[in-house]
Coordinates of C-alpha atoms in Angstrom, one line a residue:
G18 CA -41.8 9.9 19.6
D19 CA -40.9 12.4 18.0
G20 CA -38.3 13.6 21.1
W21 CA -35.9 14.0 18.4
P22 CA -33.3 17.3 18.2
A23 CA -34.8 19.2 14.8
G24 CA -30.9 19.9 12.4
T25 CA -27.6 19.8 13.8
A26 CA -28.1 23.0 15.9
A27 CA -30.4 21.2 18.2
W28 CA -28.5 18.1 17.9
R29 CA -25.3 20.5 18.7
A30 CA -26.3 21.4 21.5
L31 CA -28.0 18.3 22.9
L32 CA -24.8 17.1 23.1
A33 CA -22.9 19.7 24.6
G34 CA -24.3 19.4 27.3
C35 CA -23.9 16.2 27.9
G36 CA -21.4 15.3 30.7
Q37 CA -19.8 13.0 29.1
V38 CA -18.7 15.1 25.4
W39 CA -16.7 18.2 26.1
P40 CA -17.4 20.9 24.4
V41 CA -13.5 22.4 22.4
G42 CA -13.2 25.4 23.6
A43 CA -15.3 24.9 26.6
A44 CA -13.0 23.4 29.7
D45 CA -11.8 20.3 29.4
R46 CA -12.9 17.2 32.7
N47 CA -10.9 15.2 30.2
Q48 CA -14.2 13.3 29.4
P49 CA -14.7 10.9 26.6
L50 CA -16.2 12.5 24.3
V51 CA -15.1 15.7 22.4
L52 CA -17.4 17.5 20.4
D53 CA -15.7 19.9 17.9
G54 CA -17.5 22.0 15.4
E55 CA -20.0 19.4 13.8
R56 CA -18.6 16.7 14.4
L57 CA -17.8 13.7 17.5
Y58 CA -15.1 11.5 18.5
L59 CA -13.8 8.9 20.8
R60 CA -11.0 11.9 22.6
R61 CA -8.8 8.6 21.6
Y62 CA -9.2 9.6 17.9
W63 CA -9.1 13.3 18.2
Q64 CA -6.4 13.7 20.3
D65 CA -4.8 11.6 16.7
E66 CA -5.7 14.1 14.3
T67 CA -5.5 17.0 15.4
H68 CA -1.4 15.6 16.3
V69 CA -1.1 14.4 12.8
A70 CA -2.3 17.8 11.5
Q71 CA -0.5 20.2 13.1
A72 CA 2.6 17.3 12.8
V73 CA 2.6 17.2 8.9
R74 CA 1.7 20.9 8.9
G75 CA 4.6 21.8 11.0
R76 CA 7.0 19.6 8.5
A77 CA 5.5 21.2 5.0
L78 CA 6.5 24.8 6.6
G79 CA 10.3 23.6 7.7
G80 CA 13.0 23.8 6.1
V81 CA 10.9 25.0 3.2
T82 CA 12.6 28.5 2.6
A83 CA 16.2 27.6 3.9
I84 CA 17.0 25.0 1.2
D85 CA 15.5 28.6 -1.6
A86 CA 19.1 30.2 -0.9
D87 CA 20.1 30.3 -5.2
T88 CA 23.7 28.5 -4.6
E89 CA 21.7 25.6 -3.3
T90 CA 19.3 25.8 -5.2
A91 CA 21.9 25.5 -8.2
E92 CA 23.4 22.3 -6.7
V93 CA 19.3 20.6 -7.1
R94 CA 19.2 21.3 -10.3
H95 CA 23.0 19.9 -10.8
W96 CA 22.4 16.3 -10.0
L97 CA 19.1 16.7 -10.6
D98 CA 19.9 16.8 -14.4
I99 CA 22.4 14.5 -14.1
L100 CA 19.5 11.5 -12.2
F101 CA 17.2 12.7 -15.0
P102 CA 19.2 13.1 -18.1
H103 CA 16.0 12.6 -19.9
A104 CA 13.5 15.2 -21.6
A105 CA 10.0 13.3 -19.7
R106 CA 7.7 11.4 -22.6
G107 CA 4.8 13.4 -24.7
G108 CA 6.4 15.9 -24.3
G109 CA 4.6 17.6 -20.6
P110 CA 6.9 18.7 -17.7
D111 CA 8.6 15.9 -16.1
W112 CA 6.3 14.7 -12.9
Q113 CA 8.9 13.1 -11.3
K114 CA 11.3 15.5 -11.6
I115 CA 9.6 17.8 -9.5
A116 CA 8.5 15.4 -7.2
C117 CA 12.4 14.2 -6.9
A118 CA 12.8 18.6 -6.1
V119 CA 9.9 19.6 -4.0
S120 CA 10.2 16.4 -1.6
V121 CA 13.8 18.3 -0.5
R122 CA 11.9 21.6 -0.1
G123 CA 11.2 20.5 3.2
K124 CA 10.9 18.0 5.6
L125 CA 7.7 16.5 4.2
G126 CA 7.4 15.0 0.6
I127 CA 4.3 13.5 -0.5
I128 CA 4.8 11.5 -4.2
T129 CA 1.3 10.0 -5.2
G130 CA 0.6 7.9 -8.1
G131 CA -1.0 5.2 -9.4
P132 CA 0.3 1.9 -11.2
G133 CA 2.7 2.4 -13.0
T134 CA 3.3 5.9 -12.8
G135 CA 7.2 5.3 -11.3
K136 CA 6.7 5.9 -7.7
T137 CA 9.8 3.5 -6.3
Y138 CA 12.0 4.8 -9.8
T139 CA 11.2 8.4 -8.7
V140 CA 12.5 6.9 -4.7
A141 CA 15.7 5.9 -5.9
R142 CA 16.1 8.9 -7.3
L143 CA 15.1 11.1 -4.5
L144 CA 17.4 9.9 -2.1
A145 CA 20.5 9.4 -4.8
L146 CA 19.5 13.3 -4.7
L147 CA 18.9 13.7 -1.0
F148 CA 22.8 11.3 -0.4
A149 CA 24.4 13.8 -3.2
T150 CA 23.5 17.6 -0.9
A151 CA 23.8 16.4 2.5
G152 CA 27.5 17.7 1.4
E153 CA 29.6 16.6 5.6
R154 CA 26.6 14.1 6.7
R155 CA 26.7 12.2 3.8
G156 CA 29.1 9.9 5.3
G157 CA 26.6 8.9 7.7
L158 CA 22.9 10.0 6.6
R159 CA 20.7 7.4 8.1
V160 CA 18.4 5.6 5.7
A161 CA 14.8 3.6 6.5
L162 CA 12.3 2.0 4.4
A163 CA 9.4 1.1 5.8
A164 CA 5.6 -0.2 5.0
P165 CA 2.5 -1.2 6.4
T166 CA 2.7 -4.7 6.2
G167 CA 5.9 -7.1 5.3
K168 CA 5.0 -7.6 1.6
A169 CA 5.1 -4.1 0.9
A170 CA 7.9 -3.3 2.3
A171 CA 10.2 -6.0 1.1
R172 CA 8.6 -4.6 -2.5
L173 CA 9.7 -2.3 -1.6
K174 CA 13.6 -2.8 -0.6
Q175 CA 13.5 -4.6 -3.9
S176 CA 12.4 -2.2 -6.3
I177 CA 14.5 1.0 -4.4
D178 CA 17.8 -1.3 -4.4
S179 CA 17.0 -2.4 -8.5
A180 CA 16.7 1.1 -9.2
L181 CA 19.0 2.2 -7.2
D182 CA 21.9 -0.7 -8.5
E183 CA 20.8 0.5 -12.4
L184 CA 21.3 4.1 -11.4
A185 CA 25.1 3.2 -10.2
G186 CA 25.7 2.2 -13.8
K187 CA 24.7 6.0 -14.9
V188 CA 26.1 8.4 -12.1
G189 CA 29.4 6.4 -12.3
E190 CA 32.1 7.3 -9.5
T191 CA 30.0 10.9 -8.8
L192 CA 27.9 8.9 -6.6
P193 CA 29.0 6.3 -4.4
L194 CA 25.4 4.6 -4.5
K195 CA 25.8 0.8 -4.1
E196 CA 27.6 2.2 -0.6
L197 CA 24.3 3.6 0.4
A198 CA 22.2 0.8 -0.8
A199 CA 24.8 -1.4 0.8
R200 CA 24.2 0.5 4.2
M201 CA 20.1 1.3 3.3
G202 CA 19.4 -2.1 5.6
A203 CA 16.2 -4.4 5.1
A204 CA 12.2 -2.6 4.9
R205 CA 10.8 -3.4 7.4
T206 CA 7.0 -3.0 8.0
L207 CA 5.7 -0.2 10.7
H208 CA 5.1 -1.7 13.6
S209 CA 9.1 -3.4 13.9
L210 CA 10.2 0.4 12.8
L211 CA 8.4 1.2 15.7
G212 CA 8.9 -1.7 18.2
A213 CA 5.9 -3.3 18.6
R214 CA 5.8 -4.6 21.7
P215 CA 3.3 -8.1 21.9
D216 CA 1.6 -6.7 25.5
T217 CA 0.8 -3.2 25.1
R218 CA -0.9 -0.9 22.1
A219 CA 1.9 1.2 23.2
F220 CA 6.0 1.1 20.9
Q221 CA 9.0 1.3 21.9
H222 CA 9.7 4.2 20.2
H223 CA 7.8 7.7 20.2
A224 CA 7.9 11.2 21.2
G225 CA 9.7 10.9 24.2
N226 CA 12.4 8.0 22.7
Q227 CA 12.9 8.7 18.5
L228 CA 14.4 6.8 16.1
D229 CA 17.6 7.1 14.9
V230 CA 17.1 8.0 10.7
D231 CA 17.9 10.9 9.0
V232 CA 15.0 10.3 5.9
L233 CA 12.3 8.0 6.1
I234 CA 10.3 6.5 3.6
V235 CA 7.3 5.2 4.2
D236 CA 6.0 3.2 0.7
E237 CA 1.4 2.2 -0.3
A238 CA 0.7 5.3 2.4
S239 CA -3.3 4.7 2.0
M240 CA -3.0 1.8 4.2
I241 CA -1.7 3.6 7.5
H242 CA -4.6 4.8 9.8
L243 CA -5.2 7.7 11.9
E244 CA -3.7 5.9 14.7
M245 CA -0.4 4.7 12.8
M246 CA 0.5 8.1 11.5
S247 CA 0.6 9.4 14.7
A248 CA 2.7 7.5 16.1
L249 CA 4.7 7.6 13.4
L250 CA 4.8 11.3 13.0
A251 CA 5.3 11.1 17.5
A252 CA 8.9 9.2 17.1
L253 CA 10.1 11.5 14.6
P254 CA 12.3 13.7 15.0
D255 CA 11.7 16.8 13.9
Q256 CA 14.9 16.7 10.9
A257 CA 14.3 13.7 9.3
T258 CA 13.1 14.4 6.5
L259 CA 10.0 12.0 5.7
I260 CA 8.2 10.4 2.4
L261 CA 5.2 9.0 2.0
L262 CA 4.3 7.2 -1.0
G263 CA 1.2 5.7 -2.5
D264 CA -2.0 6.0 -4.1
K265 CA -4.9 8.1 -2.5
D266 CA -7.1 6.3 -5.1
Q267 CA -6.9 2.9 -3.2
L268 CA -8.9 1.4 -0.6
A269 CA -8.3 3.9 2.5
S270 CA -7.2 1.6 6.0
V271 CA -9.4 -0.9 7.4
E272 CA -9.2 1.4 11.0
A273 CA -9.7 5.0 11.1
G274 CA -9.5 7.1 8.9
A275 CA -7.6 8.0 5.4
V276 CA -4.9 9.9 6.4
L277 CA -3.6 10.1 2.5
G278 CA -6.2 10.7 0.9
D279 CA -6.9 13.9 3.3
L280 CA -3.9 15.3 2.9
C281 CA -3.1 14.8 -1.3
H282 CA -7.0 15.7 -1.2
N283 CA -5.8 19.2 -4.0
A284 CA -3.1 16.8 -5.9
E285 CA -5.1 16.3 -9.1
R286 CA -5.3 20.3 -9.2
G287 CA -1.9 21.1 -7.8
E288 CA -2.7 24.8 -5.8
Y289 CA 0.8 25.1 -6.4
L290 CA 1.7 28.7 -4.6
P291 CA 4.0 30.7 -7.4
E292 CA 6.7 30.4 -5.3
T293 CA 6.7 26.8 -5.5
L294 CA 6.4 26.7 -8.9
G295 CA 9.3 29.3 -9.4
Y296 CA 11.1 27.1 -7.2
V297 CA 10.2 23.8 -9.6
E298 CA 11.4 26.1 -12.5
A299 CA 15.1 27.1 -10.8
S300 CA 15.4 23.6 -8.9
T301 CA 15.5 21.0 -12.6
G302 CA 14.4 23.7 -15.8
Q303 CA 10.9 22.2 -15.2
Q304 CA 7.2 24.4 -15.3
I305 CA 4.5 24.3 -13.8
P306 CA 1.6 24.6 -17.1
S307 CA -0.2 26.7 -15.4
S308 CA -3.5 25.2 -14.9
Y309 CA -1.7 23.4 -11.6
A310 CA -0.8 27.4 -10.4
G311 CA -3.3 28.1 -7.5
N312 CA -4.2 28.6 -4.1
G313 CA -2.7 25.4 -1.7
G314 CA -2.3 25.3 2.3
P315 CA 1.4 23.9 3.0
I316 CA 0.6 20.0 2.4
A317 CA -0.5 21.0 -1.8
Q318 CA 2.9 23.0 -1.9
Q319 CA 4.7 19.7 -0.8
T320 CA 3.3 17.1 -2.2
V321 CA 3.0 16.0 -6.6
M322 CA 1.0 13.6 -8.8
L323 CA 3.2 11.7 -11.0
R324 CA 1.0 11.3 -14.2
E325 CA 1.9 9.2 -16.5
S326 CA 1.6 5.2 -16.2
R327 CA 4.0 3.3 -18.4
R328 CA 3.0 -0.2 -16.9
F329 CA 0.0 0.8 -16.7
G330 CA -1.2 1.2 -20.4
G331 CA -3.3 -0.9 -22.4
P332 CA -7.0 -2.9 -20.9
I333 CA -6.2 -3.2 -17.4
G334 CA -5.0 0.5 -16.9
A335 CA -8.3 2.1 -19.3
L336 CA -10.3 0.5 -17.3
A337 CA -8.8 1.2 -13.6
L338 CA -8.7 4.8 -15.2
A339 CA -13.2 4.3 -15.9
V340 CA -13.4 3.2 -11.9
N341 CA -11.6 5.5 -10.9
A342 CA -13.6 8.1 -12.4
G343 CA -17.6 6.7 -11.3
D344 CA -18.1 5.6 -15.5
A345 CA -19.9 2.5 -15.5
G346 CA -20.0 2.1 -19.6
A347 CA -16.7 2.3 -20.0
A348 CA -15.7 -0.1 -17.3
V349 CA -18.0 -2.2 -19.2
A350 CA -17.2 -1.7 -22.3
V351 CA -13.1 -2.3 -21.3
L352 CA -15.0 -5.6 -20.3
R353 CA -16.3 -6.8 -22.8
D354 CA -14.0 -5.9 -25.7
G355 CA -11.3 -7.8 -23.7
Q356 CA -8.6 -7.1 -25.4
D357 CA -5.8 -9.5 -26.2
G358 CA -7.4 -11.4 -23.4
K359 CA -5.9 -9.0 -21.4
V360 CA -9.5 -8.5 -18.7
A361 CA -11.8 -10.8 -19.0
W362 CA -15.7 -10.2 -17.3
T363 CA -17.5 -13.6 -17.0
D364 CA -21.7 -12.0 -16.0
L365 CA -24.2 -14.2 -14.1
A366 CA -21.0 -16.5 -13.1
K367 CA -21.7 -19.9 -11.7
P368 CA -19.4 -21.7 -8.8
A369 CA -18.0 -24.4 -11.0
D370 CA -17.1 -20.3 -13.7
L371 CA -14.8 -19.9 -10.5
W372 CA -13.3 -23.0 -9.5
Q373 CA -12.8 -24.2 -13.3
L374 CA -10.4 -20.6 -13.4
A375 CA -8.9 -21.3 -9.9
L376 CA -7.3 -25.0 -11.8
N377 CA -6.1 -23.8 -15.0
G378 CA -6.7 -20.3 -15.6
R379 CA -8.4 -19.5 -18.3
A380 CA -7.4 -20.2 -22.2
D381 CA -6.3 -16.6 -23.0
A382 CA -4.2 -15.9 -19.8
A383 CA -1.8 -18.7 -17.9
G384 CA -2.9 -18.5 -13.8
G385 CA -5.1 -21.6 -11.7
Y386 CA -3.2 -23.2 -8.7
R387 CA -2.1 -26.0 -11.0
R388 CA 1.1 -25.9 -11.9
Y389 CA 2.5 -25.1 -8.6
L390 CA 0.7 -27.6 -7.0
Q391 CA 1.7 -30.1 -9.9
M392 CA 5.2 -28.9 -9.4
I393 CA 5.3 -30.1 -5.6
K394 CA 3.7 -33.8 -6.0
S395 CA 7.3 -33.3 -8.6
G396 CA 8.8 -33.5 -5.2
I397 CA 12.0 -31.8 -4.2
P398 CA 14.5 -32.4 -5.7
E399 CA 17.4 -34.7 -4.5
G400 CA 20.6 -32.5 -3.4
D401 CA 22.1 -30.0 -1.3
E402 CA 20.2 -27.0 0.8
I403 CA 21.0 -24.5 -2.7
V404 CA 19.1 -26.7 -4.5
Q405 CA 16.8 -26.9 -2.3
L406 CA 16.2 -24.0 -1.5
A407 CA 15.9 -22.6 -5.3
W408 CA 13.3 -25.3 -5.6
V409 CA 11.3 -23.9 -2.2
K410 CA 11.4 -19.5 -4.8
A411 CA 10.2 -21.5 -7.8
V412 CA 7.2 -23.3 -6.1
L413 CA 6.8 -19.6 -4.5
E414 CA 7.1 -17.7 -7.7
A415 CA 4.5 -19.9 -9.4
F416 CA 2.1 -19.9 -6.3
E417 CA 2.5 -15.9 -6.6
G418 CA 1.5 -16.2 -10.2
F419 CA -2.1 -15.9 -9.6
R420 CA -4.7 -14.9 -7.0
I421 CA -8.1 -15.0 -6.7
L422 CA -9.6 -11.9 -4.1
C423 CA -13.3 -11.1 -2.6
A424 CA -15.4 -8.5 -2.0
V425 CA -16.2 -10.5 0.2
R426 CA -15.6 -12.2 3.7
E427 CA -18.4 -14.2 4.1
G428 CA -21.5 -16.2 2.3
E429 CA -21.1 -18.1 -1.5
W430 CA -18.6 -15.8 -3.2
G431 CA -16.7 -14.7 0.5
V432 CA -12.8 -15.8 1.0
T433 CA -14.6 -18.2 3.9
G434 CA -17.2 -20.4 1.6
L435 CA -14.2 -19.9 -2.0
N436 CA -11.7 -21.6 0.4
D437 CA -13.4 -24.0 0.7
V438 CA -14.8 -24.8 -2.5
I439 CA -11.6 -24.5 -4.2
E440 CA -10.0 -27.4 -1.4
Q441 CA -12.6 -29.7 -2.4
K442 CA -11.9 -29.1 -5.7
L443 CA -8.3 -28.7 -5.8
Q444 CA -8.7 -32.5 -3.5
Q445 CA -10.6 -34.4 -6.3
A446 CA -8.1 -33.5 -9.6
G447 CA -5.9 -35.2 -7.3
L448 CA -3.8 -31.9 -7.2
L449 CA -3.5 -32.0 -3.4
K450 CA -4.4 -34.1 -0.1
R451 CA -6.2 -33.2 2.6
N452 CA -5.5 -34.7 5.6
G453 CA -6.0 -32.8 8.9
E454 CA -5.6 -28.7 9.1
W455 CA -2.1 -29.0 7.6
Y456 CA -1.4 -30.3 4.6
I457 CA 1.5 -30.1 1.4
G458 CA 0.4 -27.4 -0.5
R459 CA -1.5 -25.3 1.8
P460 CA -1.6 -22.0 1.3
V461 CA -2.1 -20.2 4.6
M462 CA -2.9 -15.8 5.8
V463 CA -1.3 -14.3 9.4
T464 CA -4.2 -13.0 10.9
R465 CA -2.0 -11.7 13.8
N466 CA 1.7 -9.5 14.0
D467 CA 3.7 -12.8 16.6
Y468 CA 6.5 -11.3 17.7
A469 CA 8.1 -14.5 19.0
T470 CA 7.7 -15.6 15.3
G471 CA 9.0 -12.5 12.9
V472 CA 5.5 -13.2 11.0
F473 CA 2.5 -9.9 10.6
N474 CA -0.7 -9.8 9.7
G475 CA -1.1 -10.2 5.9
D476 CA 1.9 -12.1 4.8
I477 CA 1.1 -15.1 2.8
G478 CA 3.0 -18.4 2.9
L479 CA 3.1 -22.1 1.2
T480 CA 3.0 -25.3 3.3
L481 CA 6.0 -27.8 2.1
P482 CA 7.9 -30.7 3.8
D483 CA 10.7 -29.7 5.5
P484 CA 13.8 -31.0 4.6
A485 CA 15.5 -31.5 7.7
R486 CA 12.6 -33.5 9.1
P487 CA 10.6 -36.3 7.6
G488 CA 7.0 -36.1 8.0
A489 CA 7.1 -32.0 9.6
L490 CA 5.5 -29.2 7.7
R491 CA 7.1 -25.6 7.3
V492 CA 6.0 -22.6 5.8
Y493 CA 7.6 -20.5 3.5
F494 CA 7.3 -17.0 3.0
S495 CA 8.7 -14.7 0.4
E496 CA 10.5 -11.7 1.4
G497 CA 11.6 -9.6 -1.7
G498 CA 14.7 -12.1 -2.7
N499 CA 14.8 -14.0 0.6
V500 CA 12.4 -16.8 1.9
R501 CA 11.7 -17.5 5.3
S502 CA 10.3 -20.4 6.9
V503 CA 8.4 -21.4 9.9
L504 CA 7.5 -24.6 11.5
A505 CA 3.9 -25.2 10.9
T506 CA 3.0 -25.9 14.2
R507 CA 4.3 -22.4 15.7
L508 CA 1.4 -20.4 13.7
R509 CA -1.0 -19.9 16.0
N510 CA -3.1 -17.5 14.0
V511 CA -3.8 -18.5 10.2
E512 CA -6.3 -18.9 7.2
T513 CA -6.1 -20.6 4.1
A514 CA -5.5 -18.6 1.3
F515 CA -6.1 -19.9 -2.1
A516 CA -9.2 -16.3 -2.0
M517 CA -8.7 -13.6 0.1
T518 CA -10.4 -9.7 0.1
V519 CA -9.3 -7.6 -1.7
H520 CA -8.4 -5.3 1.5
K521 CA -5.2 -8.3 2.6
S522 CA -4.3 -7.9 -1.0
Q523 CA -3.4 -4.2 -1.5
G524 CA 0.9 -3.9 -0.9
S525 CA 0.7 -7.1 -3.5
E526 CA 1.0 -7.4 -6.9
F527 CA 0.0 -10.6 -9.1
L528 CA 0.8 -11.7 -13.0
H529 CA -2.6 -12.7 -13.3
T530 CA -5.5 -11.0 -10.5
A531 CA -8.9 -12.3 -10.3
M532 CA -11.6 -10.7 -8.2
V533 CA -15.3 -12.1 -7.6
L534 CA -17.9 -9.3 -6.4
P535 CA -21.1 -11.4 -4.0
K536 CA -24.6 -11.5 -5.2
E537 CA -25.7 -9.2 -3.4
G538 CA -23.8 -5.3 -3.0
G539 CA -26.2 -4.1 -0.2
G540 CA -24.6 -0.6 -0.6
M541 CA -21.8 -1.6 1.3
L542 CA -19.2 -2.0 -2.0
A543 CA -17.4 1.7 -3.8
R544 CA -15.1 1.8 -6.8
E545 CA -12.2 2.5 -4.8
L546 CA -12.9 -1.4 -3.8
I547 CA -12.8 -2.6 -7.5
Y548 CA -9.8 -0.5 -8.0
T549 CA -7.7 -0.9 -5.5
G550 CA -8.2 -4.7 -7.1
I551 CA -8.3 -4.3 -10.9
T552 CA -4.9 -2.7 -9.9
R553 CA -3.3 -5.2 -8.9
A554 CA -3.1 -7.0 -12.2
R555 CA 0.1 -7.0 -13.7
D556 CA -0.6 -9.2 -16.8
Y557 CA -4.0 -10.9 -17.0
F558 CA -7.7 -9.5 -15.3
T559 CA -10.5 -11.6 -15.0
L560 CA -14.0 -11.2 -13.2
L561 CA -16.7 -12.8 -12.1
T562 CA -19.9 -11.4 -11.3
P563 CA -22.3 -14.0 -9.9
N564 CA -24.9 -11.1 -11.3
G565 CA -23.6 -7.7 -12.5
Q566 CA -25.6 -5.0 -11.6
V567 CA -23.2 -4.8 -8.5
L568 CA -19.7 -3.8 -10.3
L569 CA -22.6 -1.1 -11.8
D570 CA -23.2 -0.3 -8.4
A571 CA -20.4 -0.3 -7.1
I572 CA -18.7 1.5 -9.0
G573 CA -21.1 4.8 -8.9
Q574 CA -20.2 4.6 -5.1
R575 CA -17.2 6.0 -3.3
T576 CA -16.2 6.1 0.5
Q577 CA -17.2 8.6 2.3
R578 CA -15.2 8.9 6.2
A579 CA -16.1 11.9 8.0
S580 CA -13.2 13.6 9.1
G581 CA -12.1 16.9 10.2
L582 CA -8.5 16.1 9.0
R583 CA -9.4 17.3 5.7
E584 CA -10.0 20.9 7.1
L585 CA -7.6 21.6 9.3
L586 CA -4.5 20.4 6.8
D587 CA -6.4 23.5 5.0
N588 CA -7.0 26.6 7.4

């Protein structure tokens, strides 16, 4: 009937009277639901949100004033001029240099930017700066690197190592950067860093047993959900510096929260206070244009957005920008133009278009799975372990050069349907022999963390013959420059991965990325998903749409997550 409450106030009054609901401010009887303002929470999420807001604000405010002393600022300036010897391109401010200065100013630094804006390039210089300004502590500075997935962690370590290596040549003997790089240790997943245990949600490291670190750098921070961010902040000692890197415009985490998006919601505008502008000028010699001045909260003062993409020019970059801005017309123009074959769009796509692409790539863009499968067919070269390992690496690299990403899991254009079709077509083409679940050449994605074998949700491996045991199969995972392998029979939670969801592809990039949208969007697809898919492509991007309208609708729609974090941060 018409007995529903009319309007928000009436709903609030009704909920406040429920026995299972705690209205914040009333006597707390440990009810499972919490009513805070106009938001109704599960208590666990309310606690996580409150804790994240307090911890992040505390970090942003803590330690900011002390370092503004003139001598310290002058030291920062001295090193930054060595680390960034050239003026920024295009004559504007050098946001990378500014990001380093801002990050050493407090116990929190947030560096956001799209692909190719140089987040890891910047963070390598930030590490060198932290090391240089650590004084007596330099010898024992403990730095940890982490990311939400194994793949992203390996990429972070790889890019920081190569950036530090290149930097070591430039700064010479003044800073022993090679020694710093050697001491850093491998990058780890957040689960592994915090000490996840198979039988409980609780981590080994928490407020009562904190991490042993001075600096923690976390990449791909857009993937971190609320509960994980809360656990991470609790486990971090007060005096440690936390640096978050990520692209605020990417898909938010699969689980609750859009933490990076909430933390960075002012990043575009800057909103810097006069004190921040003054500090930046003194510590970097850079003047931030007055259009970025404002009255932002403590988090905004510790956040820098990198604005210039070095790698992501050209059609792929233009497409990503158009989608991000919600400009469907501009996106369609880039796709139709197909400049240099860098991007291509097949509308009214048929399944045959897809499996042709899966086999051979397209005329002006290498790709498809034929190449790595042919390498496997030629067989493992004769020789010792070193020769065999080199072959495994080459096959993995060939496989990693191309991937099909789906917006949805189910249906003809979803992951499950496409994996079956692609498998059949590759078999018909004589490129693989499928006999049972496991076969040579099968790419698999791990779907659950498995601490016994050391593989994690989202890791992707390739099934190859085990050189040591004829007839046995191993799954090989590439981790940065290294390769790890597990007997196929030991992997329980895996699925075939010729096609994968855009969500699972975060933190990876492929030379040629193909993205497939379903026939019906059903209001479920939004521009963050399209943007994340496009930005996985390094050199070539191919879009297949059975119904182009689904693309236009998705570009017009933003993901809205209800969260009180933004308000708590700004208060």
